[in-house]
PDB file of C-alpha atoms in Angstrom:
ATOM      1  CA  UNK X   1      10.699 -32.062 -67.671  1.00 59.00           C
ATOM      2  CA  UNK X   2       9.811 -33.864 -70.571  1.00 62.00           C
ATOM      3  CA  UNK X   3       6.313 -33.756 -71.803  1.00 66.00           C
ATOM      4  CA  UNK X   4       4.889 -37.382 -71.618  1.00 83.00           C
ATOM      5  CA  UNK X   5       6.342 -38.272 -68.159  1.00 87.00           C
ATOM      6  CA  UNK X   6       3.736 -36.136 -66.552  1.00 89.00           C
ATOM      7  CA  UNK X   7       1.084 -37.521 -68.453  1.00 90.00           C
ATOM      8  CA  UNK X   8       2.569 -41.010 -67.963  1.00 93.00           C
ATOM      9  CA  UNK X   9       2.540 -40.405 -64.137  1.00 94.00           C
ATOM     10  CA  UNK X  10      -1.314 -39.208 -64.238  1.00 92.00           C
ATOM     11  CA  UNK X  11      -2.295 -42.217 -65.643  1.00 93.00           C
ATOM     12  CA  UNK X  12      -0.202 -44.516 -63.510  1.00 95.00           C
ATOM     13  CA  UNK X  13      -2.123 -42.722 -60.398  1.00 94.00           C
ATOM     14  CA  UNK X  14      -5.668 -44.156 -61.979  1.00 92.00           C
ATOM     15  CA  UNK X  15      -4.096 -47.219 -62.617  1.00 91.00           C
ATOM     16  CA  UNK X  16      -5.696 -49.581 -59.723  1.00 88.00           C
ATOM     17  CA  UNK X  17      -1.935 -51.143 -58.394  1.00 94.00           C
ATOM     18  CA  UNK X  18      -0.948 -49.610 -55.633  1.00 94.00           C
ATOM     19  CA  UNK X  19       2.729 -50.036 -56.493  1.00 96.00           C
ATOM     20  CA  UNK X  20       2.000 -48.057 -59.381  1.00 96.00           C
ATOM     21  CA  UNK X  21      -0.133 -45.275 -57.562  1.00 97.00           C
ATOM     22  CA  UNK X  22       2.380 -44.949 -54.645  1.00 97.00           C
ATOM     23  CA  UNK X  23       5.403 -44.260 -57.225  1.00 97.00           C
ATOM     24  CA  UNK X  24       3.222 -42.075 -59.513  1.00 97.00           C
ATOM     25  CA  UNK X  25       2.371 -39.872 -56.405  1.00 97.00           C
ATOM     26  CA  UNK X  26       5.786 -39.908 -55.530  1.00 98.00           C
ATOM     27  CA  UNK X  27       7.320 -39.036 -58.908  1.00 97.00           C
ATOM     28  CA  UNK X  28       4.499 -35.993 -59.017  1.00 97.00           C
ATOM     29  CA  UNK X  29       5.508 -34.876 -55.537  1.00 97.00           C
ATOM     30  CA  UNK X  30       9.716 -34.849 -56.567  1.00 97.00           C
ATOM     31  CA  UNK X  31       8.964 -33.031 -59.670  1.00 96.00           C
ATOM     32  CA  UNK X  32       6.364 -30.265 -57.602  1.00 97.00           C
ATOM     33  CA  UNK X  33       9.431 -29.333 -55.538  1.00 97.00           C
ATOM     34  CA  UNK X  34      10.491 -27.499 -58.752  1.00 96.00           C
ATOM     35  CA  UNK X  35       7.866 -24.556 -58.335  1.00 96.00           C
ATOM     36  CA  UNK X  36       8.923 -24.540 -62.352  1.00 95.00           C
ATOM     37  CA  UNK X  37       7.353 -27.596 -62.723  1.00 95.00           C
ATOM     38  CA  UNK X  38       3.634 -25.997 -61.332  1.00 96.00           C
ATOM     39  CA  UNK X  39       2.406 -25.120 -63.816  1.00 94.00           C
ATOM     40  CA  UNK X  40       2.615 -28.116 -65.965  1.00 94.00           C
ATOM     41  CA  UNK X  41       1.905 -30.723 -63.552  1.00 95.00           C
ATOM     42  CA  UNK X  42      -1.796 -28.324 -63.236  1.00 94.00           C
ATOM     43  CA  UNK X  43      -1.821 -28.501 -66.983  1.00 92.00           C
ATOM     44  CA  UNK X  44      -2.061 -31.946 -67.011  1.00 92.00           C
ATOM     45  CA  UNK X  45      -4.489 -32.601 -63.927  1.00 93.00           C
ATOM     46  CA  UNK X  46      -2.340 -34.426 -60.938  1.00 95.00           C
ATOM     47  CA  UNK X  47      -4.046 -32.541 -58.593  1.00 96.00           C
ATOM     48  CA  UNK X  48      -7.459 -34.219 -59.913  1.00 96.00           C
ATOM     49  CA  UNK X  49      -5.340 -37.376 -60.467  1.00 95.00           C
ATOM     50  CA  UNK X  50      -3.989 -37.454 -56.806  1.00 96.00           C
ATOM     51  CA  UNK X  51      -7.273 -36.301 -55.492  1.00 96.00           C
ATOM     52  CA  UNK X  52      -9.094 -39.003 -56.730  1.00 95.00           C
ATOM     53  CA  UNK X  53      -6.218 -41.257 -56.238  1.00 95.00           C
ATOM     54  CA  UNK X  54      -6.826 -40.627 -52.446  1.00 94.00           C
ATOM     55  CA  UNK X  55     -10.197 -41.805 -52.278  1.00 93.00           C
ATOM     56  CA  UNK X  56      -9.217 -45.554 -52.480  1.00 92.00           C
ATOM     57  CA  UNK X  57      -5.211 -45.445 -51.888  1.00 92.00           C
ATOM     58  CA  UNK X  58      -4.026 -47.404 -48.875  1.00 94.00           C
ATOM     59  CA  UNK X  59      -2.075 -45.215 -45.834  1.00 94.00           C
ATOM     60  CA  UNK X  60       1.767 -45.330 -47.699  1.00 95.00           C
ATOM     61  CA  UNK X  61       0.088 -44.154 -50.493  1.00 96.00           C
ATOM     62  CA  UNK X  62      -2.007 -41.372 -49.318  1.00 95.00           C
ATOM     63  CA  UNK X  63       0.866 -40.219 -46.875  1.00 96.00           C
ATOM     64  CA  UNK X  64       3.202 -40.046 -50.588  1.00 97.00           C
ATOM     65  CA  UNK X  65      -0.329 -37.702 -52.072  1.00 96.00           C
ATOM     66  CA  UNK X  66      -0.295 -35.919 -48.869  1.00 96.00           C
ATOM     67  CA  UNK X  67       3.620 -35.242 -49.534  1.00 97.00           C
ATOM     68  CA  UNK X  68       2.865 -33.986 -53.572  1.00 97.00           C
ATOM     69  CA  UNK X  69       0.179 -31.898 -52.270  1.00 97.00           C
ATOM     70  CA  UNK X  70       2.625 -30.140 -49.770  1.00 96.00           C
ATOM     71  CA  UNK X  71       5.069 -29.371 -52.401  1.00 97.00           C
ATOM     72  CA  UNK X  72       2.086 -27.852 -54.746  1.00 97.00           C
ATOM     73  CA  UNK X  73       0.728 -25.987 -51.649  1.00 95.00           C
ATOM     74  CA  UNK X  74       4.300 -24.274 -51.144  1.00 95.00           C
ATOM     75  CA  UNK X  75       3.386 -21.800 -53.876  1.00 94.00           C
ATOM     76  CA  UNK X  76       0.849 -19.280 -53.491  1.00 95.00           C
ATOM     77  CA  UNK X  77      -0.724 -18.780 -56.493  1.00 95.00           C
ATOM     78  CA  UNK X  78      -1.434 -22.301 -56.780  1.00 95.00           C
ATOM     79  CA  UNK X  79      -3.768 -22.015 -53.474  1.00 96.00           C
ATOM     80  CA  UNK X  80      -6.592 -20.860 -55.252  1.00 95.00           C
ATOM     81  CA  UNK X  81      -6.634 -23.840 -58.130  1.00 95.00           C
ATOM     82  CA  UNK X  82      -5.958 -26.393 -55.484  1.00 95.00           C
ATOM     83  CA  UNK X  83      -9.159 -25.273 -53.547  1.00 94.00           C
ATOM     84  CA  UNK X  84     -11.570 -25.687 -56.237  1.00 94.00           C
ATOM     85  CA  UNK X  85      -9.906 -28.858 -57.334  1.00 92.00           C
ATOM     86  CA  UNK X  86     -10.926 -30.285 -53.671  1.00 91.00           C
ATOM     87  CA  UNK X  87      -7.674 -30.422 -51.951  1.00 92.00           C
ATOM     88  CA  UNK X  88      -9.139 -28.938 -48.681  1.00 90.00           C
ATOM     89  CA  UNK X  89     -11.094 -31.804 -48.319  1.00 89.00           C
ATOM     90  CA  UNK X  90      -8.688 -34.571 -49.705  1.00 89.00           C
ATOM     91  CA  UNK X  91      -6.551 -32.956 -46.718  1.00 86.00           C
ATOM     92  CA  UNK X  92      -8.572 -33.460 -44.094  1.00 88.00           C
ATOM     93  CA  UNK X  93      -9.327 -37.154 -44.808  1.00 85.00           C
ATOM     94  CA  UNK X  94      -5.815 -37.922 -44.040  1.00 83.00           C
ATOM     95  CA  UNK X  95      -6.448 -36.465 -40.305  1.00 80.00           C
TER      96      UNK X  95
END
């Protein structure tokens, strides 16, 4: 994984076009299939970034969030970060 694309696809999730957001979140979610990938994708805050991304995204979008959140969630030492970072509740705003 090179080391600006994750940093390019945090800031395209804060970026206020919904194209962009959607593709960002879906970028972050192919690359957190790679349980490798974990612990940069924390490093560089796309949890926050799709968090906060959630807050105003539009249904396609938060259902692509809900999707990079699943694929971070699928590794258990990464429960505990995603907790305090507020995914519990980002979760339950999609129900």
């Amino acid at each position: 994984m090179k080391h600006r694309a994750v940093d390019w696809i945090a800031q395209w999730l804060q970026s206020h076009d919904t194209a962009c957001e959607k593709f960002a979140a879906l970028a972050a979610g192919n690359l957190a299939l790679v349980v490798s990938n974990h612990k940069r994708l924390i490093e560089t805050r796309i949890i926050q970034a799709l968090v906060s991304c959630s807050k105003k995204a539009n249904v396609e979008t938060n259902r692509v969030i809900a999707f990079a959140l699943r694929n971070l969630a699928s590794h258990q030492d990464n429960h505990s970060t995603m907790e305090k970072l507020g995914c519990i509740r980002c979760l339950i705003q999609f129900v």
